Short mmCIF file of N, CA and C in Angstrom, two decimals:
data_model
loop_
_atom_site.label_atom_id
_atom_site.label_comp_id
_atom_site.label_asym_id
_atom_site.label_seq_id
_atom_site.Cartn_x
_atom_site.Cartn_y
_atom_site.Cartn_z
N MET A 26 104.32 82.62 100.76
CA MET A 26 105.46 82.73 99.88
C MET A 26 106.54 83.51 100.60
N SER A 27 107.74 82.99 100.68
CA SER A 27 108.83 83.68 101.36
C SER A 27 109.38 84.79 100.48
N ARG A 28 110.14 85.69 101.10
CA ARG A 28 110.70 86.82 100.38
C ARG A 28 111.55 86.37 99.20
N ARG A 29 112.32 85.32 99.36
CA ARG A 29 113.20 84.92 98.27
C ARG A 29 112.45 84.20 97.15
N ASP A 30 111.20 83.79 97.40
CA ASP A 30 110.38 83.18 96.35
C ASP A 30 109.70 84.21 95.45
N LYS A 31 109.68 85.48 95.87
CA LYS A 31 109.00 86.51 95.10
C LYS A 31 109.78 86.82 93.83
N VAL A 32 109.05 87.08 92.78
CA VAL A 32 109.64 87.41 91.50
C VAL A 32 109.92 88.90 91.45
N VAL A 33 111.11 89.28 91.02
CA VAL A 33 111.44 90.68 90.80
C VAL A 33 111.32 90.93 89.30
N PHE A 34 110.44 91.86 88.94
CA PHE A 34 110.23 92.17 87.53
C PHE A 34 111.23 93.21 87.05
N LEU A 35 111.41 94.30 87.82
CA LEU A 35 112.40 95.33 87.52
C LEU A 35 113.17 95.62 88.80
N ALA A 36 114.48 95.51 88.73
CA ALA A 36 115.32 95.70 89.92
C ALA A 36 115.96 97.07 89.91
N GLY A 37 115.89 97.73 91.06
CA GLY A 37 116.52 99.03 91.24
C GLY A 37 117.53 98.98 92.36
N ASN A 38 117.95 100.14 92.84
CA ASN A 38 118.92 100.21 93.93
C ASN A 38 118.25 100.16 95.30
N LYS A 39 117.16 100.94 95.49
CA LYS A 39 116.44 100.97 96.77
C LYS A 39 115.20 100.10 96.75
N ILE A 40 114.61 99.97 95.55
CA ILE A 40 113.34 99.26 95.42
C ILE A 40 113.36 98.32 94.22
N ASN A 41 112.43 97.38 94.25
CA ASN A 41 112.18 96.50 93.11
C ASN A 41 110.71 96.63 92.75
N LEU A 42 110.39 96.36 91.50
CA LEU A 42 109.00 96.28 91.06
C LEU A 42 108.70 94.83 90.80
N ARG A 43 107.58 94.35 91.36
CA ARG A 43 107.24 92.94 91.24
C ARG A 43 105.74 92.77 91.05
N PRO A 44 105.32 91.61 90.53
CA PRO A 44 103.89 91.35 90.42
C PRO A 44 103.23 91.35 91.81
N LEU A 45 102.00 91.80 91.85
CA LEU A 45 101.25 91.76 93.11
C LEU A 45 100.79 90.34 93.40
N LEU A 46 100.69 90.02 94.67
CA LEU A 46 100.26 88.70 95.14
C LEU A 46 98.95 88.85 95.90
N LYS A 47 98.17 87.78 95.96
CA LYS A 47 96.92 87.82 96.74
C LYS A 47 97.21 88.19 98.19
N SER A 48 98.36 87.78 98.69
CA SER A 48 98.72 88.08 100.08
C SER A 48 98.96 89.58 100.31
N ASP A 49 99.07 90.37 99.24
CA ASP A 49 99.25 91.82 99.36
C ASP A 49 97.92 92.54 99.59
N ALA A 50 96.80 91.84 99.42
CA ALA A 50 95.48 92.48 99.44
C ALA A 50 95.19 93.20 100.75
N GLY A 51 95.59 92.65 101.87
CA GLY A 51 95.34 93.29 103.16
C GLY A 51 96.01 94.65 103.25
N LYS A 52 97.26 94.73 102.82
CA LYS A 52 97.99 95.99 102.83
C LYS A 52 97.35 96.99 101.88
N LEU A 53 97.01 96.54 100.68
CA LEU A 53 96.38 97.43 99.69
C LEU A 53 95.06 97.98 100.23
N SER A 54 94.28 97.13 100.88
CA SER A 54 93.01 97.55 101.46
C SER A 54 93.22 98.59 102.56
N ARG A 55 94.23 98.37 103.39
CA ARG A 55 94.53 99.32 104.46
C ARG A 55 94.89 100.68 103.87
N TRP A 56 95.74 100.68 102.83
CA TRP A 56 96.16 101.95 102.22
C TRP A 56 95.00 102.68 101.56
N ILE A 57 94.19 101.94 100.80
CA ILE A 57 93.13 102.57 100.01
C ILE A 57 92.01 103.12 100.89
N ASN A 58 91.98 102.71 102.16
CA ASN A 58 91.00 103.22 103.11
C ASN A 58 91.58 104.25 104.06
N ASP A 59 92.83 104.64 103.86
CA ASP A 59 93.50 105.63 104.69
C ASP A 59 93.39 107.00 104.01
N PRO A 60 92.63 107.93 104.58
CA PRO A 60 92.45 109.24 103.94
C PRO A 60 93.75 109.99 103.68
N GLU A 61 94.75 109.79 104.53
CA GLU A 61 96.03 110.47 104.31
C GLU A 61 96.73 109.93 103.07
N VAL A 62 96.63 108.62 102.84
CA VAL A 62 97.24 108.00 101.66
C VAL A 62 96.47 108.39 100.40
N THR A 63 95.15 108.43 100.49
CA THR A 63 94.33 108.67 99.29
C THR A 63 94.01 110.14 99.05
N GLN A 64 94.60 111.05 99.82
CA GLN A 64 94.28 112.47 99.65
C GLN A 64 94.58 112.98 98.24
N TYR A 65 95.50 112.34 97.53
CA TYR A 65 95.84 112.76 96.17
C TYR A 65 95.38 111.75 95.12
N LEU A 66 94.53 110.82 95.51
CA LEU A 66 94.00 109.83 94.57
C LEU A 66 92.52 110.11 94.34
N SER A 67 92.00 109.64 93.23
CA SER A 67 90.59 109.88 92.91
C SER A 67 89.66 108.88 93.60
N VAL A 68 90.20 108.01 94.43
CA VAL A 68 89.41 107.01 95.16
C VAL A 68 88.48 107.73 96.14
N TYR A 69 87.22 107.31 96.19
CA TYR A 69 86.30 107.93 97.14
C TYR A 69 85.36 106.94 97.81
N LEU A 70 85.45 105.66 97.45
CA LEU A 70 84.63 104.63 98.08
C LEU A 70 85.51 103.69 98.90
N PRO A 71 84.98 103.14 100.00
CA PRO A 71 85.78 102.17 100.76
C PRO A 71 86.03 100.91 99.94
N MET A 72 87.15 100.27 100.20
CA MET A 72 87.50 99.02 99.52
C MET A 72 87.71 97.95 100.58
N TYR A 73 87.28 96.76 100.26
CA TYR A 73 87.42 95.64 101.18
C TYR A 73 88.51 94.71 100.68
N GLU A 74 89.10 93.96 101.60
CA GLU A 74 90.19 93.06 101.25
C GLU A 74 89.77 92.09 100.14
N LYS A 75 88.55 91.58 100.20
CA LYS A 75 88.06 90.65 99.18
C LYS A 75 88.07 91.32 97.80
N GLU A 76 87.69 92.60 97.74
CA GLU A 76 87.72 93.33 96.47
C GLU A 76 89.14 93.46 95.95
N GLU A 77 90.08 93.68 96.84
CA GLU A 77 91.49 93.78 96.44
C GLU A 77 92.00 92.44 95.92
N ILE A 78 91.60 91.34 96.57
CA ILE A 78 91.99 90.00 96.10
C ILE A 78 91.45 89.78 94.69
N ASP A 79 90.17 90.10 94.49
CA ASP A 79 89.56 89.95 93.16
C ASP A 79 90.29 90.80 92.13
N TRP A 80 90.63 92.03 92.49
CA TRP A 80 91.34 92.93 91.59
C TRP A 80 92.70 92.35 91.20
N ILE A 81 93.45 91.86 92.19
CA ILE A 81 94.76 91.26 91.92
C ILE A 81 94.61 90.05 91.00
N GLU A 82 93.63 89.21 91.28
CA GLU A 82 93.41 88.02 90.44
C GLU A 82 93.05 88.40 89.00
N ASN A 83 92.37 89.51 88.81
CA ASN A 83 91.94 89.93 87.48
C ASN A 83 92.99 90.73 86.71
N LEU A 84 94.09 91.09 87.35
CA LEU A 84 95.12 91.87 86.66
C LEU A 84 95.63 91.17 85.41
N SER A 85 95.76 89.86 85.45
CA SER A 85 96.29 89.14 84.29
C SER A 85 95.36 89.24 83.08
N LYS A 86 94.08 89.50 83.32
CA LYS A 86 93.13 89.64 82.21
C LYS A 86 93.25 91.01 81.53
N CYS A 87 93.90 91.95 82.19
CA CYS A 87 94.03 93.31 81.65
C CYS A 87 95.22 93.47 80.72
N LYS A 88 96.13 92.50 80.71
CA LYS A 88 97.31 92.61 79.87
C LYS A 88 96.90 92.62 78.41
N PRO A 89 97.57 93.26 77.52
CA PRO A 89 98.78 94.05 77.73
C PRO A 89 98.51 95.54 77.94
N ASN A 90 97.23 95.95 78.02
CA ASN A 90 96.94 97.38 78.10
C ASN A 90 97.15 97.98 79.48
N ASP A 91 97.12 97.15 80.51
CA ASP A 91 97.32 97.62 81.88
C ASP A 91 98.32 96.72 82.58
N ILE A 92 99.35 97.32 83.15
CA ILE A 92 100.37 96.59 83.89
C ILE A 92 100.45 97.24 85.27
N VAL A 93 100.23 96.47 86.33
CA VAL A 93 100.32 97.00 87.69
C VAL A 93 101.32 96.15 88.46
N LEU A 94 102.23 96.83 89.14
CA LEU A 94 103.29 96.15 89.89
C LEU A 94 103.34 96.68 91.31
N GLY A 95 103.82 95.84 92.21
CA GLY A 95 104.08 96.27 93.57
C GLY A 95 105.44 96.93 93.65
N ILE A 96 105.55 97.95 94.49
CA ILE A 96 106.83 98.59 94.77
C ILE A 96 107.30 98.01 96.10
N GLU A 97 108.44 97.36 96.07
CA GLU A 97 108.93 96.65 97.25
C GLU A 97 110.35 97.10 97.56
N THR A 98 110.65 97.33 98.84
CA THR A 98 112.02 97.67 99.21
C THR A 98 112.92 96.48 98.97
N ILE A 99 114.21 96.73 98.94
CA ILE A 99 115.18 95.64 98.78
C ILE A 99 115.03 94.64 99.92
N ALA A 100 114.58 95.12 101.09
CA ALA A 100 114.36 94.24 102.24
C ALA A 100 113.08 93.41 102.12
N GLY A 101 112.31 93.63 101.05
CA GLY A 101 111.11 92.82 100.83
C GLY A 101 109.82 93.38 101.39
N ILE A 102 109.80 94.67 101.72
CA ILE A 102 108.60 95.31 102.27
C ILE A 102 107.82 95.98 101.14
N LEU A 103 106.56 95.58 100.95
CA LEU A 103 105.70 96.21 99.96
C LEU A 103 105.34 97.60 100.46
N ILE A 104 105.63 98.64 99.65
CA ILE A 104 105.38 100.01 100.09
C ILE A 104 104.41 100.77 99.18
N GLY A 105 104.05 100.18 98.04
CA GLY A 105 103.14 100.88 97.14
C GLY A 105 102.91 100.11 95.86
N THR A 106 102.24 100.79 94.93
CA THR A 106 101.97 100.19 93.62
C THR A 106 102.25 101.22 92.53
N ILE A 107 102.54 100.71 91.35
CA ILE A 107 102.78 101.56 90.18
C ILE A 107 102.26 100.82 88.96
N GLY A 108 101.79 101.57 87.99
CA GLY A 108 101.28 100.89 86.80
C GLY A 108 101.26 101.75 85.57
N LEU A 109 101.14 101.08 84.45
CA LEU A 109 100.91 101.70 83.15
C LEU A 109 99.50 101.30 82.75
N HIS A 110 98.67 102.28 82.44
CA HIS A 110 97.24 102.02 82.22
C HIS A 110 96.78 102.56 80.88
N GLY A 111 95.82 101.85 80.28
CA GLY A 111 95.21 102.32 79.04
C GLY A 111 96.20 102.48 77.90
N THR A 112 97.16 101.58 77.82
CA THR A 112 98.19 101.69 76.78
C THR A 112 97.55 101.63 75.40
N ASN A 113 97.91 102.60 74.57
CA ASN A 113 97.44 102.67 73.19
C ASN A 113 98.62 102.24 72.31
N TRP A 114 98.54 101.04 71.77
CA TRP A 114 99.67 100.46 71.03
C TRP A 114 99.85 101.11 69.67
N LYS A 115 98.79 101.64 69.07
CA LYS A 115 98.93 102.32 67.78
C LYS A 115 99.69 103.63 67.97
N ASP A 116 99.29 104.42 68.97
CA ASP A 116 99.93 105.71 69.22
C ASP A 116 101.17 105.61 70.10
N ARG A 117 101.40 104.41 70.66
CA ARG A 117 102.56 104.13 71.51
C ARG A 117 102.61 105.07 72.72
N ALA A 118 101.45 105.20 73.39
CA ALA A 118 101.34 106.06 74.56
C ALA A 118 100.64 105.30 75.68
N THR A 119 100.95 105.69 76.91
CA THR A 119 100.34 105.05 78.08
C THR A 119 100.18 106.07 79.19
N ASN A 120 99.46 105.69 80.23
CA ASN A 120 99.24 106.55 81.40
C ASN A 120 99.86 105.91 82.63
N LEU A 121 100.55 106.70 83.41
CA LEU A 121 101.24 106.24 84.61
C LEU A 121 100.40 106.54 85.84
N GLY A 122 100.36 105.58 86.76
CA GLY A 122 99.74 105.79 88.06
C GLY A 122 100.64 105.21 89.14
N ILE A 123 100.77 105.91 90.25
CA ILE A 123 101.63 105.43 91.35
C ILE A 123 101.02 105.86 92.68
N SER A 124 101.22 105.02 93.69
CA SER A 124 100.83 105.36 95.05
C SER A 124 101.80 104.69 96.01
N ILE A 125 102.38 105.48 96.88
CA ILE A 125 103.21 104.94 97.97
C ILE A 125 102.31 104.91 99.20
N GLY A 126 101.92 103.72 99.62
CA GLY A 126 101.00 103.56 100.73
C GLY A 126 101.65 103.59 102.09
N GLU A 127 102.90 103.15 102.17
CA GLU A 127 103.62 103.16 103.45
C GLU A 127 104.20 104.55 103.68
N LYS A 128 103.60 105.30 104.59
CA LYS A 128 103.92 106.71 104.78
C LYS A 128 105.37 106.96 105.19
N LYS A 129 105.98 106.03 105.88
CA LYS A 129 107.36 106.27 106.32
C LYS A 129 108.34 106.28 105.14
N TYR A 130 107.86 105.87 103.95
CA TYR A 130 108.70 105.90 102.75
C TYR A 130 108.41 107.12 101.88
N TRP A 131 107.52 108.00 102.31
CA TRP A 131 107.27 109.24 101.59
C TRP A 131 108.51 110.12 101.68
N GLY A 132 108.87 110.75 100.59
CA GLY A 132 110.01 111.66 100.58
C GLY A 132 111.37 110.98 100.62
N LYS A 133 111.42 109.68 100.38
CA LYS A 133 112.68 108.92 100.44
C LYS A 133 113.20 108.54 99.05
N CYS A 134 112.64 109.13 98.00
CA CYS A 134 113.03 108.87 96.59
C CYS A 134 112.61 107.49 96.09
N CYS A 135 111.84 106.75 96.86
CA CYS A 135 111.36 105.44 96.39
C CYS A 135 110.41 105.61 95.21
N GLY A 136 109.54 106.62 95.28
CA GLY A 136 108.63 106.90 94.17
C GLY A 136 109.38 107.33 92.93
N THR A 137 110.40 108.16 93.10
CA THR A 137 111.20 108.62 91.96
C THR A 137 111.90 107.44 91.30
N GLU A 138 112.44 106.55 92.10
CA GLU A 138 113.11 105.37 91.54
C GLU A 138 112.10 104.47 90.82
N ALA A 139 110.93 104.28 91.41
CA ALA A 139 109.90 103.43 90.78
C ALA A 139 109.45 104.03 89.44
N VAL A 140 109.22 105.34 89.41
CA VAL A 140 108.82 106.01 88.17
C VAL A 140 109.92 105.87 87.12
N SER A 141 111.16 106.09 87.53
CA SER A 141 112.29 105.96 86.59
C SER A 141 112.37 104.55 86.02
N LEU A 142 112.20 103.55 86.87
CA LEU A 142 112.26 102.17 86.39
C LEU A 142 111.15 101.87 85.40
N ILE A 143 109.93 102.31 85.71
CA ILE A 143 108.82 101.93 84.83
C ILE A 143 108.83 102.73 83.53
N ILE A 144 109.32 103.98 83.54
CA ILE A 144 109.39 104.68 82.25
C ILE A 144 110.53 104.11 81.41
N GLY A 145 111.58 103.63 82.06
CA GLY A 145 112.63 102.93 81.31
C GLY A 145 112.07 101.69 80.65
N TYR A 146 111.26 100.95 81.37
CA TYR A 146 110.61 99.75 80.82
C TYR A 146 109.67 100.14 79.68
N ALA A 147 108.90 101.20 79.87
CA ALA A 147 107.95 101.65 78.84
C ALA A 147 108.67 102.01 77.55
N PHE A 148 109.79 102.71 77.66
CA PHE A 148 110.50 103.16 76.47
C PHE A 148 111.39 102.09 75.86
N GLU A 149 112.14 101.39 76.69
CA GLU A 149 113.15 100.47 76.18
C GLU A 149 112.60 99.08 75.85
N THR A 150 111.66 98.59 76.64
CA THR A 150 111.14 97.24 76.41
C THR A 150 109.85 97.26 75.58
N LEU A 151 108.93 98.15 75.96
CA LEU A 151 107.64 98.20 75.25
C LEU A 151 107.69 99.09 74.00
N ASN A 152 108.78 99.82 73.82
CA ASN A 152 108.96 100.72 72.68
C ASN A 152 107.84 101.76 72.60
N LEU A 153 107.39 102.23 73.75
CA LEU A 153 106.40 103.30 73.77
C LEU A 153 107.09 104.63 73.50
N HIS A 154 106.31 105.59 73.06
CA HIS A 154 106.82 106.90 72.67
C HIS A 154 106.56 107.96 73.74
N LYS A 155 105.46 107.79 74.51
CA LYS A 155 105.04 108.82 75.45
C LYS A 155 104.39 108.18 76.68
N VAL A 156 104.75 108.69 77.85
CA VAL A 156 104.12 108.29 79.11
C VAL A 156 103.45 109.54 79.69
N CYS A 157 102.15 109.45 79.93
CA CYS A 157 101.35 110.57 80.42
C CYS A 157 100.92 110.31 81.87
N LEU A 158 100.51 111.36 82.55
CA LEU A 158 99.92 111.21 83.88
C LEU A 158 99.11 112.44 84.20
N SER A 159 98.28 112.33 85.20
CA SER A 159 97.60 113.50 85.75
C SER A 159 97.82 113.50 87.25
N VAL A 160 97.93 114.69 87.82
CA VAL A 160 98.25 114.83 89.23
C VAL A 160 97.48 116.03 89.78
N PHE A 161 97.05 115.92 91.04
CA PHE A 161 96.39 117.06 91.69
C PHE A 161 97.37 118.23 91.70
N GLY A 162 96.87 119.41 91.40
CA GLY A 162 97.73 120.59 91.32
C GLY A 162 98.43 120.94 92.61
N HIS A 163 97.88 120.55 93.75
CA HIS A 163 98.50 120.86 95.04
C HIS A 163 99.38 119.71 95.57
N ASN A 164 99.60 118.68 94.77
CA ASN A 164 100.46 117.56 95.19
C ASN A 164 101.91 117.88 94.77
N GLU A 165 102.51 118.80 95.50
CA GLU A 165 103.83 119.33 95.14
C GLU A 165 104.92 118.26 95.18
N ARG A 166 104.86 117.35 96.14
CA ARG A 166 105.88 116.30 96.23
C ARG A 166 105.87 115.43 94.98
N ALA A 167 104.68 115.04 94.52
CA ALA A 167 104.58 114.21 93.32
C ALA A 167 105.05 114.98 92.09
N ILE A 168 104.67 116.24 91.98
CA ILE A 168 105.09 117.04 90.82
C ILE A 168 106.60 117.15 90.76
N ARG A 169 107.26 117.36 91.91
CA ARG A 169 108.74 117.39 91.95
C ARG A 169 109.32 116.06 91.47
N CYS A 170 108.74 114.96 91.94
CA CYS A 170 109.18 113.62 91.53
C CYS A 170 109.09 113.47 90.02
N TYR A 171 107.95 113.83 89.46
CA TYR A 171 107.74 113.66 88.02
C TYR A 171 108.71 114.54 87.22
N LYS A 172 108.94 115.75 87.68
CA LYS A 172 109.89 116.63 86.98
C LYS A 172 111.30 116.06 87.02
N ARG A 173 111.68 115.47 88.16
CA ARG A 173 113.01 114.84 88.25
C ARG A 173 113.14 113.69 87.25
N CYS A 174 112.03 113.07 86.91
CA CYS A 174 112.03 111.95 85.97
C CYS A 174 111.84 112.40 84.52
N GLY A 175 111.81 113.70 84.28
CA GLY A 175 111.74 114.22 82.92
C GLY A 175 110.37 114.64 82.44
N PHE A 176 109.34 114.52 83.27
CA PHE A 176 107.99 114.92 82.87
C PHE A 176 107.89 116.44 82.75
N LYS A 177 107.11 116.88 81.78
CA LYS A 177 106.83 118.30 81.56
C LYS A 177 105.32 118.49 81.65
N THR A 178 104.92 119.67 82.11
CA THR A 178 103.50 120.00 82.18
C THR A 178 102.97 120.26 80.78
N GLU A 179 101.86 119.61 80.46
CA GLU A 179 101.21 119.81 79.16
C GLU A 179 99.95 120.66 79.27
N GLY A 180 99.39 120.72 80.46
CA GLY A 180 98.18 121.51 80.62
C GLY A 180 97.63 121.43 82.03
N CYS A 181 96.59 122.21 82.26
CA CYS A 181 95.93 122.23 83.56
C CYS A 181 94.43 122.28 83.33
N ARG A 182 93.73 121.37 83.97
CA ARG A 182 92.27 121.38 83.93
C ARG A 182 91.81 121.97 85.26
N LYS A 183 91.40 123.23 85.22
CA LYS A 183 91.04 123.98 86.42
C LYS A 183 89.83 123.37 87.12
N LYS A 184 89.96 123.25 88.45
CA LYS A 184 88.87 122.77 89.31
C LYS A 184 88.18 121.54 88.72
N GLN A 185 88.98 120.56 88.34
CA GLN A 185 88.51 119.37 87.65
C GLN A 185 88.07 118.26 88.61
N ILE A 186 88.73 118.16 89.77
CA ILE A 186 88.53 117.01 90.66
C ILE A 186 87.93 117.48 91.98
N PHE A 187 86.82 116.86 92.37
CA PHE A 187 86.19 117.18 93.66
C PHE A 187 86.71 116.20 94.70
N LYS A 188 87.38 116.72 95.71
CA LYS A 188 87.99 115.88 96.75
C LYS A 188 87.98 116.66 98.05
N ASN A 189 87.55 115.99 99.11
CA ASN A 189 87.56 116.58 100.46
C ASN A 189 86.82 117.92 100.52
N GLY A 190 85.67 117.99 99.85
CA GLY A 190 84.83 119.16 99.94
C GLY A 190 85.22 120.35 99.08
N ARG A 191 86.20 120.17 98.20
CA ARG A 191 86.59 121.29 97.33
C ARG A 191 87.06 120.77 95.98
N TYR A 192 87.11 121.68 95.03
CA TYR A 192 87.60 121.32 93.70
C TYR A 192 89.09 121.60 93.60
N ALA A 193 89.79 120.70 92.94
CA ALA A 193 91.24 120.82 92.76
C ALA A 193 91.57 120.83 91.28
N ASP A 194 92.65 121.53 90.94
CA ASP A 194 93.14 121.51 89.57
C ASP A 194 93.78 120.16 89.28
N GLU A 195 93.68 119.74 88.03
CA GLU A 195 94.33 118.52 87.57
C GLU A 195 95.42 118.93 86.58
N ILE A 196 96.67 118.63 86.91
CA ILE A 196 97.81 118.95 86.06
C ILE A 196 98.08 117.75 85.16
N LEU A 197 98.20 117.99 83.87
CA LEU A 197 98.52 116.94 82.90
C LEU A 197 100.00 117.05 82.55
N MET A 198 100.71 115.93 82.69
CA MET A 198 102.15 115.90 82.44
C MET A 198 102.48 114.73 81.53
N ALA A 199 103.63 114.83 80.85
CA ALA A 199 104.07 113.74 79.99
C ALA A 199 105.58 113.78 79.83
N VAL A 200 106.13 112.64 79.49
CA VAL A 200 107.55 112.52 79.14
C VAL A 200 107.62 111.72 77.85
N PHE A 201 108.52 112.13 76.98
CA PHE A 201 108.70 111.46 75.70
C PHE A 201 109.97 110.63 75.71
N LYS A 202 110.00 109.63 74.89
CA LYS A 202 111.14 108.73 74.80
C LYS A 202 112.44 109.48 74.51
N VAL A 203 112.37 110.53 73.73
CA VAL A 203 113.58 111.26 73.32
C VAL A 203 114.05 112.28 74.34
N ASN A 204 113.32 112.45 75.45
CA ASN A 204 113.68 113.42 76.47
C ASN A 204 115.00 113.03 77.12
N LYS A 205 115.96 113.94 77.13
CA LYS A 205 117.30 113.65 77.67
C LYS A 205 117.28 113.31 79.15
N LYS A 206 116.34 113.90 79.90
CA LYS A 206 116.28 113.61 81.34
C LYS A 206 115.96 112.16 81.62
N THR A 207 115.30 111.49 80.69
CA THR A 207 114.95 110.09 80.94
C THR A 207 116.20 109.22 81.01
N GLU A 208 117.32 109.73 80.51
CA GLU A 208 118.57 108.98 80.61
C GLU A 208 119.01 108.83 82.07
N ARG A 209 118.52 109.69 82.97
CA ARG A 209 118.85 109.60 84.39
C ARG A 209 118.36 108.31 85.02
N ARG A 210 117.37 107.69 84.40
CA ARG A 210 116.79 106.49 85.00
C ARG A 210 117.84 105.40 85.17
N SER A 211 118.90 105.44 84.37
CA SER A 211 119.91 104.39 84.45
C SER A 211 120.59 104.36 85.82
N LYS A 212 120.60 105.49 86.53
CA LYS A 212 121.23 105.49 87.86
C LYS A 212 120.44 104.64 88.85
N TRP A 213 119.16 104.40 88.57
CA TRP A 213 118.33 103.61 89.47
C TRP A 213 118.40 102.12 89.16
N ILE A 214 118.77 101.79 87.95
CA ILE A 214 118.73 100.39 87.53
C ILE A 214 119.95 99.66 88.07
N LYS A 215 119.67 98.56 88.73
CA LYS A 215 120.75 97.75 89.31
C LYS A 215 121.56 97.14 88.17
N GLN A 216 122.85 97.36 88.20
CA GLN A 216 123.74 96.84 87.14
C GLN A 216 124.22 95.45 87.46
#
């Protein structure tokens, strides 16, 4: 599939969010097996490309409670994934997960733009009330990103996650639809 054949689900200024393709499986497998990429993820088992293909193919069966999208640069380079998981339609709440696998895009605001786009979608299109997430307490770059997008800390689960031979705190954060900072997301949306 050529770059211009790819579907853009949410368009931003630096990045777009699009459905994942089977052809993305190799990149996803490379990222999920890279300890530097997964240092802040709860992943601890190796993943094979075939497993990633199966996962991508099964994403459509998870709708509407789980939505996973690829984060792609305007130039068409897949750099990560983002999703809304475990959506509770009665309580109008969901959980956010994001990973930027292409390291050269770390610290370039691509994650901030992706988070802004997806929370805009969660609030404006899905009419959700709250977007939650959990993050390793020592993942300062991610915490800064989430705060820029309007997330507030709701709690800390001390020494909750065992990773790389030690226990890490898990910070619980959330943003509500009525939060004024969420209005900043409009600067990322392509007009």
